[in-house]
Coordinates of C-alpha atoms and ligand atoms in Angstrom, one line a residue:
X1 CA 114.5 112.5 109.9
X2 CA 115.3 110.4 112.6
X3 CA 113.5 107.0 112.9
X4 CA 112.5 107.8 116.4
X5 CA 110.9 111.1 115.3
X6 CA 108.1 108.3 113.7
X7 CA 107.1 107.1 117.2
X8 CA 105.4 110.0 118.3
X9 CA 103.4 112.2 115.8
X10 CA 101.0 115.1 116.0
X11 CA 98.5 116.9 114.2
X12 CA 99.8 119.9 112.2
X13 CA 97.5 123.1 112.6
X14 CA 97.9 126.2 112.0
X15 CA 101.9 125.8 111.5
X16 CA 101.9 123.8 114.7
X17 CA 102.4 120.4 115.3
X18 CA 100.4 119.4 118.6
X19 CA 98.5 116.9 120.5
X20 CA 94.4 116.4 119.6
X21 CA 92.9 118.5 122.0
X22 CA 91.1 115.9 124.1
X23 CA 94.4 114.0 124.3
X24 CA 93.3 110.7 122.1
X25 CA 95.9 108.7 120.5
X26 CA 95.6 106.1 118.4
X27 CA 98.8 103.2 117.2
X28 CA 100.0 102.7 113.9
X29 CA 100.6 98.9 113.3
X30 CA 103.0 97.4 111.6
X31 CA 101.3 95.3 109.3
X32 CA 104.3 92.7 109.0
X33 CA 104.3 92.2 112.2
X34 CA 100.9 93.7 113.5
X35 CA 103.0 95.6 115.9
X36 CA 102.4 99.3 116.8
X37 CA 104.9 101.2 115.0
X38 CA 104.0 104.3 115.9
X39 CA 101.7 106.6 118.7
X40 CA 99.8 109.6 116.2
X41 CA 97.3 112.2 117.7
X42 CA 94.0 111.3 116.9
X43 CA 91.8 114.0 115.6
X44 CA 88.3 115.1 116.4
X45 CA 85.2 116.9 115.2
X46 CA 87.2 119.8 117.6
X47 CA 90.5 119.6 116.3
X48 CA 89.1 119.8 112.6
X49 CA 87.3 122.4 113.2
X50 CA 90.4 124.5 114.6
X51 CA 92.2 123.1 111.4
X52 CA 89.8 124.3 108.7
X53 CA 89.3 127.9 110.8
X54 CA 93.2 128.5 110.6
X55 CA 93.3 127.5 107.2
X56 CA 90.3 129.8 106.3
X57 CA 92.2 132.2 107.9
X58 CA 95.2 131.9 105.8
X59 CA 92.9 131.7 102.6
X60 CA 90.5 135.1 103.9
X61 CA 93.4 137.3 104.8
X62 CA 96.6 135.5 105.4
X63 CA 99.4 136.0 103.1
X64 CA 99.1 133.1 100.7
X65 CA 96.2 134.2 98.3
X66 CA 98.4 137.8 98.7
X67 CA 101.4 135.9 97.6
X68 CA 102.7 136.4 94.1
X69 CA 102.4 133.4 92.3
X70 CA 105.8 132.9 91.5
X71 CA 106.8 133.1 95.2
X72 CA 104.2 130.4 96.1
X73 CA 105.8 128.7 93.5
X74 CA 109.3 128.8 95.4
X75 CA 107.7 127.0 97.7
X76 CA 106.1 124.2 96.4
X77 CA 109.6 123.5 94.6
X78 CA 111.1 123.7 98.2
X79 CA 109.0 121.3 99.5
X80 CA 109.9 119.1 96.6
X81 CA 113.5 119.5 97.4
X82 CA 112.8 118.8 101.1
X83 CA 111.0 115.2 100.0
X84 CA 114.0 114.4 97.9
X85 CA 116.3 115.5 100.9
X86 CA 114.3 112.8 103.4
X87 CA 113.7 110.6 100.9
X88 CA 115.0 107.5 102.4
X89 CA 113.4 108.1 105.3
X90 CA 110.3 109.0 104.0
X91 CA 110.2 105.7 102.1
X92 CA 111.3 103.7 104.9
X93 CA 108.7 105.2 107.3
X94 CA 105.9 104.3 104.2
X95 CA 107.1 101.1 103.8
X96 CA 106.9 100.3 107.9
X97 CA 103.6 101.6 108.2
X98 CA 102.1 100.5 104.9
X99 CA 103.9 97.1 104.1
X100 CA 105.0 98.0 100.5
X101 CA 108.1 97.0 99.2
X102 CA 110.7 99.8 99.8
X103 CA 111.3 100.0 95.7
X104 CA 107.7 101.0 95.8
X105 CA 107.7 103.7 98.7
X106 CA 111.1 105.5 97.2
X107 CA 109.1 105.1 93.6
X108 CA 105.9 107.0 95.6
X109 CA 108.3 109.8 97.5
X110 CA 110.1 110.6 94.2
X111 CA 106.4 110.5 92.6
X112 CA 105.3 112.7 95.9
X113 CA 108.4 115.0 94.7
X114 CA 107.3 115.5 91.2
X115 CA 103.6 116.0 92.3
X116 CA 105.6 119.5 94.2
X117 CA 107.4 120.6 91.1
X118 CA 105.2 119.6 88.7
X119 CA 102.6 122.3 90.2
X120 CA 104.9 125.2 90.9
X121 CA 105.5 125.1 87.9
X122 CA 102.4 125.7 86.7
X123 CA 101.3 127.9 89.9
X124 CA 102.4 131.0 87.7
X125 CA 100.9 130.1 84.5
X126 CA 97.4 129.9 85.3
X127 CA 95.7 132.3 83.0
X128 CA 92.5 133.5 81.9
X129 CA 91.0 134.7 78.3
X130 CA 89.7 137.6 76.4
X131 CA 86.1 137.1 75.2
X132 CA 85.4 139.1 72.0
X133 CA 82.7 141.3 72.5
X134 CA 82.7 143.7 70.0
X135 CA 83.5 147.8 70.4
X136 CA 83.0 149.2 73.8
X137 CA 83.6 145.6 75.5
X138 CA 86.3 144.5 77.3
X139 CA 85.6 140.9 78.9
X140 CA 88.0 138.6 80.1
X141 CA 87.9 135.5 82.8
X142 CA 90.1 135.4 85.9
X143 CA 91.1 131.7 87.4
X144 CA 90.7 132.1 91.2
X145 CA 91.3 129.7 94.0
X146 CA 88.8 128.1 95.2
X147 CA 89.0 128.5 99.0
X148 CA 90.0 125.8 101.6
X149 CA 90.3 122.4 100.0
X150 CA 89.3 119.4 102.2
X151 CA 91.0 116.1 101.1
X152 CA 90.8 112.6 102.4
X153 CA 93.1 109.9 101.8
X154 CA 93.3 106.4 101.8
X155 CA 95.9 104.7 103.6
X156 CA 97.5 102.5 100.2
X157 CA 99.3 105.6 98.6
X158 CA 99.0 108.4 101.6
X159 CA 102.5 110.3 100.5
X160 CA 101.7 109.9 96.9
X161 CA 97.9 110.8 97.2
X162 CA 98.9 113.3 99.5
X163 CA 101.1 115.2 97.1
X164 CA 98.8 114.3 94.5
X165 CA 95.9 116.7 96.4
X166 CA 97.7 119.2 98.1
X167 CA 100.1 120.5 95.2
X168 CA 97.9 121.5 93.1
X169 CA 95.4 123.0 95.5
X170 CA 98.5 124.7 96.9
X171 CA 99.5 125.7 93.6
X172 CA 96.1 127.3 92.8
X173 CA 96.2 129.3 95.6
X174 CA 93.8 127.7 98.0
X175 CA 94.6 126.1 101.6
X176 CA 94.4 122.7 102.2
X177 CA 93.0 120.4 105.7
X178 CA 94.4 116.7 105.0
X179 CA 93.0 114.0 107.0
X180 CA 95.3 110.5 106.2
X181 CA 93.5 107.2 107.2
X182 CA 94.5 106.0 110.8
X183 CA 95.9 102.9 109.3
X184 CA 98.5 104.4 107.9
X185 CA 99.0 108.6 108.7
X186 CA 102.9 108.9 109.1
X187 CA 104.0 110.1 105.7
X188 CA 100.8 112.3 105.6
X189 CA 102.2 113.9 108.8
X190 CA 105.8 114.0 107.5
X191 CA 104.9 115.9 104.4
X192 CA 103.1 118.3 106.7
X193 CA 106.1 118.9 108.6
X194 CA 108.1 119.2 105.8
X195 CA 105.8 122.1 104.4
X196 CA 106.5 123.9 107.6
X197 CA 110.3 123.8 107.4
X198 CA 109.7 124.8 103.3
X199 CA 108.0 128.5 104.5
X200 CA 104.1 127.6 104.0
X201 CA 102.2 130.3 106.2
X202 CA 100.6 129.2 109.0
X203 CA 97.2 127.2 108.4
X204 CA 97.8 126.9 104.6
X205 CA 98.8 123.3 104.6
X206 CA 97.1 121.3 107.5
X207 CA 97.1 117.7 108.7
X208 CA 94.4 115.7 111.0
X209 CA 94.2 111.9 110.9
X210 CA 91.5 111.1 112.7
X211 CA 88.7 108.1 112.1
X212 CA 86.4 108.4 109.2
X213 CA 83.1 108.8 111.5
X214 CA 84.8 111.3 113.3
X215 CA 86.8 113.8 112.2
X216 CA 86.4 112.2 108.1
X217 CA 82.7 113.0 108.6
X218 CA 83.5 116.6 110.2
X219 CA 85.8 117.9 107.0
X220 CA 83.5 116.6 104.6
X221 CA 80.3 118.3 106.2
X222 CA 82.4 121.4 107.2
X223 CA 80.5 124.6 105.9
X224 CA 84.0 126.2 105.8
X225 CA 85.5 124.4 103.3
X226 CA 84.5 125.3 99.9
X227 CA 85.7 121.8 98.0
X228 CA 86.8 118.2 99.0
X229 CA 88.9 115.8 97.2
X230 CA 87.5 112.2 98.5
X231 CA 90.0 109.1 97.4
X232 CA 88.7 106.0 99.2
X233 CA 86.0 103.1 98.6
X234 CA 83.0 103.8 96.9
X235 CA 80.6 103.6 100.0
X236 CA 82.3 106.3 101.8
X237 CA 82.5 108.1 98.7
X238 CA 78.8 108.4 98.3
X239 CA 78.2 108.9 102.1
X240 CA 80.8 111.6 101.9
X241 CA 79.2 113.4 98.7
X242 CA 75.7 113.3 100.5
X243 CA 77.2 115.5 103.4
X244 CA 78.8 117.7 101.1
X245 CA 75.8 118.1 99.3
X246 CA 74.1 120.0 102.2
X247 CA 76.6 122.2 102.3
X248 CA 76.7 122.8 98.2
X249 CA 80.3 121.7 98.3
X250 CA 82.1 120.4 95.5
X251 CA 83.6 117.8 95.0
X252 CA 86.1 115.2 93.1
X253 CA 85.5 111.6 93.9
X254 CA 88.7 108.9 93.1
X255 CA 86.9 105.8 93.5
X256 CA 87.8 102.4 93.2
X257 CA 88.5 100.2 90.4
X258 CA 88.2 96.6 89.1
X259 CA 90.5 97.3 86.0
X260 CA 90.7 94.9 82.8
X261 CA 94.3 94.1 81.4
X262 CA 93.3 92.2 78.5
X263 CA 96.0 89.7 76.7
X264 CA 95.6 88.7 72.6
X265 CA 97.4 85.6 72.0
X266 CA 99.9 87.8 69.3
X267 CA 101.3 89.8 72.3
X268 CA 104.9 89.8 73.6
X269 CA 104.7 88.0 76.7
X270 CA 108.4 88.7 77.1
X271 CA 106.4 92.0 78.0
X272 CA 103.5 91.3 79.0
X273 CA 103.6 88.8 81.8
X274 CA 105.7 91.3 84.0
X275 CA 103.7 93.7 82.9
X276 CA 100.2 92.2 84.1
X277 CA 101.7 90.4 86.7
X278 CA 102.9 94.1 88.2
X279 CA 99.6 95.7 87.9
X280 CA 98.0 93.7 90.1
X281 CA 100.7 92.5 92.8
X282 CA 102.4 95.8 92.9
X283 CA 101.1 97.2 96.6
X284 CA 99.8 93.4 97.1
X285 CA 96.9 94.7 94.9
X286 CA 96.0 97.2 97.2
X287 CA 95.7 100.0 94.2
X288 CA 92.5 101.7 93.2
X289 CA 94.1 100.8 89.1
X290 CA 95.0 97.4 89.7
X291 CA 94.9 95.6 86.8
X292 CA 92.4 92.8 88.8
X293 CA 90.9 91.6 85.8
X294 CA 92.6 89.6 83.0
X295 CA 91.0 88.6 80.0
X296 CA 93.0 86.5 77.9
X297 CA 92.2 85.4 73.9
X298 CA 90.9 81.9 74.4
X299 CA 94.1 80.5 72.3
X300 CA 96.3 81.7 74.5
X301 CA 94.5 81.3 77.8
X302 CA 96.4 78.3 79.6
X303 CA 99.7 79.4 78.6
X304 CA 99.5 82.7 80.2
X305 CA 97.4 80.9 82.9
X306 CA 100.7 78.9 83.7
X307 CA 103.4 81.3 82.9
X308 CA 101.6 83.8 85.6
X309 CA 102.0 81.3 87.7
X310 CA 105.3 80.3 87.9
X311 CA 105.9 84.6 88.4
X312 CA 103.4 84.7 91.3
X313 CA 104.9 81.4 92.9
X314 CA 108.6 82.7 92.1
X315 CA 107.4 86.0 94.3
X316 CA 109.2 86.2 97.4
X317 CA 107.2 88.1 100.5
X318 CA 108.4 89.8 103.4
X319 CA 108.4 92.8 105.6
X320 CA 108.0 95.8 102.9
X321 CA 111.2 97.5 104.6
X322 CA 113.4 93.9 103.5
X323 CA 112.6 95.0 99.8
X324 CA 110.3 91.7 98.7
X325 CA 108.8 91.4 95.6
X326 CA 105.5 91.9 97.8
X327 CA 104.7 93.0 101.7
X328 CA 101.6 92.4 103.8
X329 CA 98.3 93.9 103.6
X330 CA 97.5 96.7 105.3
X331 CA 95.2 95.3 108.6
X332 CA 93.8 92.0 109.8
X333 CA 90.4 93.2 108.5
X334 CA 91.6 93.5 104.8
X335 CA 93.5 90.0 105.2
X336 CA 90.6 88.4 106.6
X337 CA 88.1 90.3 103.3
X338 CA 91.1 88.9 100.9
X339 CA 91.1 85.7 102.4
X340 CA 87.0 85.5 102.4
X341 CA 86.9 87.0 98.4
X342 CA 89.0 83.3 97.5
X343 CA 86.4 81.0 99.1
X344 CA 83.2 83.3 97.8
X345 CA 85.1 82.8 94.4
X346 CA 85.6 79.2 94.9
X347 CA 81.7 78.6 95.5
X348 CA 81.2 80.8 92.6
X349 CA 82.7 78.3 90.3
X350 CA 86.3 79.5 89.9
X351 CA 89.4 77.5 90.3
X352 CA 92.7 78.6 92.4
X353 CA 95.5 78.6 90.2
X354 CA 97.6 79.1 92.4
X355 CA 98.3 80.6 96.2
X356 CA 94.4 81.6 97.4
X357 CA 96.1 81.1 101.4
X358 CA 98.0 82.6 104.4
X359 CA 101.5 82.7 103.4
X360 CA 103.6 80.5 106.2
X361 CA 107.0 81.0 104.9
X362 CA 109.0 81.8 107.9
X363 CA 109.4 85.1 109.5
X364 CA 105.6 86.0 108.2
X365 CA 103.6 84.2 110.6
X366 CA 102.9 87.4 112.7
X367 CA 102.3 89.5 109.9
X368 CA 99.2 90.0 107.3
X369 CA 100.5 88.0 104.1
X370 CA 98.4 86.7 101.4
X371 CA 100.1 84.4 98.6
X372 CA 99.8 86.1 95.3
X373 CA 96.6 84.6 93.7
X374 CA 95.0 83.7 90.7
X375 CA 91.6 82.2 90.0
X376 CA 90.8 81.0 86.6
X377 CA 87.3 80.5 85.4
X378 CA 85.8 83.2 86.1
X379 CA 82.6 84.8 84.8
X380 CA 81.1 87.9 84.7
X381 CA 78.4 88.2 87.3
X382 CA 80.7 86.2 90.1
X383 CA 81.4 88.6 92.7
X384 CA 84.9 87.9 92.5
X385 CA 84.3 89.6 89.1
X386 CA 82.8 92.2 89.3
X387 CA 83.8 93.6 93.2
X388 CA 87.2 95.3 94.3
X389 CA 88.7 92.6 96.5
X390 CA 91.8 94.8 97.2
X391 CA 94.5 92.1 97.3
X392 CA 96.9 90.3 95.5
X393 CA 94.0 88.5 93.7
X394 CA 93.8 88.4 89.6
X395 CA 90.4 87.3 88.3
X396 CA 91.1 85.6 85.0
X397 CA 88.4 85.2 82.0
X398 CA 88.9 84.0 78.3
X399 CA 87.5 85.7 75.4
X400 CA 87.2 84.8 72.0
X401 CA 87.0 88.0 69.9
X402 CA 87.0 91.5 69.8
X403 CA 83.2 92.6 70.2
X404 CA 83.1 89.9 73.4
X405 CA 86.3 91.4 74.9
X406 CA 84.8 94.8 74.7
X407 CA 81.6 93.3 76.6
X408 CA 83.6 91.7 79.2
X409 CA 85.9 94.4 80.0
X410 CA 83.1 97.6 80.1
X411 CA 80.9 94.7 82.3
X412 CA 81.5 95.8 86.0
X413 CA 80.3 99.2 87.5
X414 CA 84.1 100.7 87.9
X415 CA 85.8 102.1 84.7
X416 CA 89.4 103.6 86.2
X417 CA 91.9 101.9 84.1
X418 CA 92.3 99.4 81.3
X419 CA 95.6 97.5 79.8
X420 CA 95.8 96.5 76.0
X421 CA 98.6 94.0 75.4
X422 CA 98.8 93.1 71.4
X423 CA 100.9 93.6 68.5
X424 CA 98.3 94.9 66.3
X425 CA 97.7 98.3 66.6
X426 CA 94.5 98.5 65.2
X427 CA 93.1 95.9 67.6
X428 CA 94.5 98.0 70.4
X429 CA 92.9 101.7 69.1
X430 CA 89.7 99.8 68.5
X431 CA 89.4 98.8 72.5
X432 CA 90.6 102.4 73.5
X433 CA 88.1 103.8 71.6
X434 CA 85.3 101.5 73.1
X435 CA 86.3 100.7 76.6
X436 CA 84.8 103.3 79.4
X437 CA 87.8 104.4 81.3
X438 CA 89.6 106.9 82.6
X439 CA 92.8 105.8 81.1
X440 CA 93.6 103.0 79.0
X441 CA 97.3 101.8 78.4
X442 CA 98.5 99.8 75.3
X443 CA 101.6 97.7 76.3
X444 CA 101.9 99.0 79.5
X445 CA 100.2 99.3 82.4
X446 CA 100.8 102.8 84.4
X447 CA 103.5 105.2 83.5
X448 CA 105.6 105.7 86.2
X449 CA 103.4 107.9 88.7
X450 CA 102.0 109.6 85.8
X451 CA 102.3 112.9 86.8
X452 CA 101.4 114.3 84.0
X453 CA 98.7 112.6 82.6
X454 CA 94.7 113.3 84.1
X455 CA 94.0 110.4 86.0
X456 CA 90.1 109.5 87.5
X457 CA 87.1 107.2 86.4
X458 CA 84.3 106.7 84.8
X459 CA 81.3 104.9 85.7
X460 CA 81.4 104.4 89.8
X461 CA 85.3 105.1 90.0
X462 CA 84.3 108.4 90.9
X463 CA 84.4 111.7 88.5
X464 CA 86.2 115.0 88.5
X465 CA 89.9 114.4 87.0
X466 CA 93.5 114.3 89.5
X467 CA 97.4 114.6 88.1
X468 CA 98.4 117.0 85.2
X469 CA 96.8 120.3 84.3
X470 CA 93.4 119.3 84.8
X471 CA 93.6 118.6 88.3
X472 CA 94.1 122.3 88.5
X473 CA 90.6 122.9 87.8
X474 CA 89.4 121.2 91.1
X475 CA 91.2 124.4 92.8
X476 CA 90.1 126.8 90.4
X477 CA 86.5 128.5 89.9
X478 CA 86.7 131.1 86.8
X479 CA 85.4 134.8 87.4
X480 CA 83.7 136.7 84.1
X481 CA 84.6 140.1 84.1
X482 CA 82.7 142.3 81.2
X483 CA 83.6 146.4 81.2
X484 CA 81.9 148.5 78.9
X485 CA 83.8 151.8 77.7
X486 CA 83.9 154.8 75.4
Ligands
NAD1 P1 87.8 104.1 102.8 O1 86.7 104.6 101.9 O2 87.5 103.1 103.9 O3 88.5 105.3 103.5 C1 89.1 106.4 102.7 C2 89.2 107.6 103.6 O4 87.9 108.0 104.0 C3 90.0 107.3 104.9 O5 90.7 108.5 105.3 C4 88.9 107.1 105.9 O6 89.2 107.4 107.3 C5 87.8 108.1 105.5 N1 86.5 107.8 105.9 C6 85.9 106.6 106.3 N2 84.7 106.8 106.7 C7 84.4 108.1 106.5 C8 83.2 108.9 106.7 N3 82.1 108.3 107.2 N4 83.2 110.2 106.5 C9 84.3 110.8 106.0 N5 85.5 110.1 105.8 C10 85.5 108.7 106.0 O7 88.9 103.5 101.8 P2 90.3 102.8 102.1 O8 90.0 101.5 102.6 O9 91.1 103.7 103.0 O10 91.0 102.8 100.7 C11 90.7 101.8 99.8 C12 89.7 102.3 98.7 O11 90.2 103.5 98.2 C13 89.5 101.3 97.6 O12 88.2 101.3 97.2 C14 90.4 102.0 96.5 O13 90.0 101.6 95.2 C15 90.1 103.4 96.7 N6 91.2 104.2 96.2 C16 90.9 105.0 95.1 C17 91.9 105.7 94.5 C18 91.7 106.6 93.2 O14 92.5 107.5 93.0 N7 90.6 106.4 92.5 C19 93.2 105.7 95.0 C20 93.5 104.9 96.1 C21 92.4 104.2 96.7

């Protein structure tokens, strides 16, 4: 894929790729240099509505719910090899448009990849039981698809929360309508392209960026879709499950986050200052999981405190497609929000460790770069504890034993991830066993994508579970069958 075929996109419906039907456009900007990078087709209400009756079309009697599994299968493995083909690309066209580092888009188009494969190679295996009844009864449960999936995505992960949504509703059998953010709908748009070339039926896979007012609010309070997958902040969230509530529509809500990575003074900082360090200025902390809390044993508090330091200081930051250790944020908005979050936290009481500014260095100056920041001293009950900033900002607390730590971290209204860094394995099983999260890693923060492993929060991060098999029962509603004989 050519880089020029990024400057003009449009929205993929019904096997199509075409212009909005009023004509609106909107730019994709650059974030490192806050230059358009790109002219998209902007959905509307109208071309939403086209896009979820051609892929309610393809789910009532076009060939894809006809399909045998296996073949859909085929597919979703072709589109995988097709995202590995243009991978490059694909990461280069993420990192443009989103500002990540380009070791972090190629990580999120090879995780895209594995989202594909992953599912079709479960799309066949997706049984039902037999229910003893006794003589004279056969029962048993069939797994069907749901119907037409709407799914809206946030503009920090689109390929990888693209893929993340659409292969398994795919998989399942159902058809999907994607609408990407505006800030950053390219990849979204290639991946739809790229299910085109791979053989997807017309209207089974469709993709309308659009504004969230607009054509967000239309696919969420669509009577034609029979499920949404919402990944985005948590006011939208709950403004999104209030329209989909008139219209009895399920739904799976990926909140955000304001995860604890918690430090005992016996762990192996060797490890676990890259570690902690990663989880929150990976994506310049623009990640639902970012580990945005750290809570450190008192004893070891200033050490970590300074080592941290010297690693966010040592980062060097650039245009995402220059492979820094960080890029920009996303928009002038979210700079601005960042920017705001340090002073709020500085009236609150907290010190800067260190950045907390604009970065200068040259070459940046036109671009939305925030030094990678952390403020000590900070208490529960500060909003720069206990609200998503969504920047390269770590909140550090101490504690000084285990039934305070397990206060501290369950003490915000998110529960998506937490990190355990300790040499004591007991210590580290008691805090999984006590902290209310969807996921909790011990020595490690992540796993590479995680593919495989059920992914989604407790608490206001949202409910209903993404990645590995469980995903699959998003797409699935289960149908009783009971025949009595003889
Ligand atoms: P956002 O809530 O502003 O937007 C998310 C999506 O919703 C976008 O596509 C947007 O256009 C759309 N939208 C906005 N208003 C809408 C409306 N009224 N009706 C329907 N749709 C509407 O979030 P964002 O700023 O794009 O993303 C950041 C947020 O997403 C953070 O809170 C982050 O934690 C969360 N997030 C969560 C996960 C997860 O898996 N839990 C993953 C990534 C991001």
């Amino acid at each position: 894929m050519a880089a020029a075929a990024v400057e003009r996109l449009g929205l993929i419906i019904g096997g199509q790729e075409r212009p909005a039907r009023s004509g609106a456009t909107f730019e994709s900007i650059d974030p490192s240099n806050s230059r358009p990078l790109a002219v998209v087709a902007r959905a509307t209400a109208e071309d939403v509505d086209e896009a979820v009756a051609a892929a309610r079309q393809a789910f009532d009697s076009g060939p894809w719910t006809s399909m045998k599994p296996a073949e859909r299968a085929r597919i979703l493995w072709k589109i995988a090899q097709l995202v590995r083909r243009d991978a490059e690309e694909l990461a280069r066209t993420e990192s443009r448009d989103n500002g990540k580092p380009l070791r972090q888009s190629r990580t999120d188009v090879e995780v895209a990849a594995r989202y594909f494969e992953f599912y079709a190679g479960v799309a066949d295996k997706l049984m039902g039981h037999t229910i003893p009844l006794g003589p004279g009864f056969l029962d048993y449960t069939v797994r069907e698809p749901i119907g037409v999936s709407g799914q809206i995505v946030p503009w920090n992960y689109p390929i990888q929360i693209g893929a993340r949504g659409a292969a398994p509703a795919l998989a399942a059998g159902c058809c999907v309508v994607m609408k990407p953010s505006s800030e950053a709908p390219l990849t979204a748009l290639l991946l739809g392209r790229l299910g085109i070339e791979a053989g997807l039926p017309a209207g089974v896979f469709n993709v309308v960026p659009g504004a969230g007012g607009d054509a967000g609010e239309r696919l969420a309070s669509h009577p034609h879709v029979d499920q949404l997958t919402f990944t985005g902040s948590v006011p939208t969230g709950i403004h999104v499950m209030k329209l989909a509530a008139d219209h009895v529509c399920p739904v799976v809500m990926e909140l955000g986050g304001k995860s604890p990575n918690i430090v005992f003074a016996d762990a192996d900082l060797d490890l676990t200052i890259p570690g902690v360090a990663n989880a929150i200025f990976q994506n310049a902390g623009q990640t639902c999981s970012a580990g945005s809390r750290l809570l450190v044993e008192a004893s070891a508090h200033d050490k970590v405190v300074d080592l941290l330091s010297q690693k966010a200081r040592s980062m060097h930051l650039g245009p995402g497609v220059d492979d820094p250790d960080m890029g920009p944020v996303i928009s002038k908005t979210q700079f601005e929000k960042i920017l705001d979050y340090v002073e709020v936290g500085k009236g609150e009481g907290a010190r800067v460790a260190t950045g907390g500014r604009k970065a200068t260095a040259a070459g940046l100056q036109d671009g939305y770069f925030v030094e990678p920041t952390l403020l000590a001293d900070v208490q529960p009950g500060m909003r720069v504890h206990d609200e998503e900033i969504f920047g390269p900002v770590l909140a550090v607390s101490r504690f000084n034993d285990l039934e305070e730590v397990v206060r501290m971290a369950n003490q915000t209204e998110y529960g998506l991830l937490a990190g355990v860094w300790t040499r004591d394995i007991n210590k580290a099983m008691y805090l999984a066993d006590k902290i209310k999260s969807g996921q909790i890693y011990v020595n490690t923060y992540g796993a590479g994508g995680g593919v495989e492993l059920p992914f989604g929060g407790y608490k206001k991060s949202g409910f209903g579970r993404e990645k590995g098999l469980e995903s699959l029962n998003s797409y699935l509603q289960t149908k009783n069958v009971c025949v009595k004989f003889g």
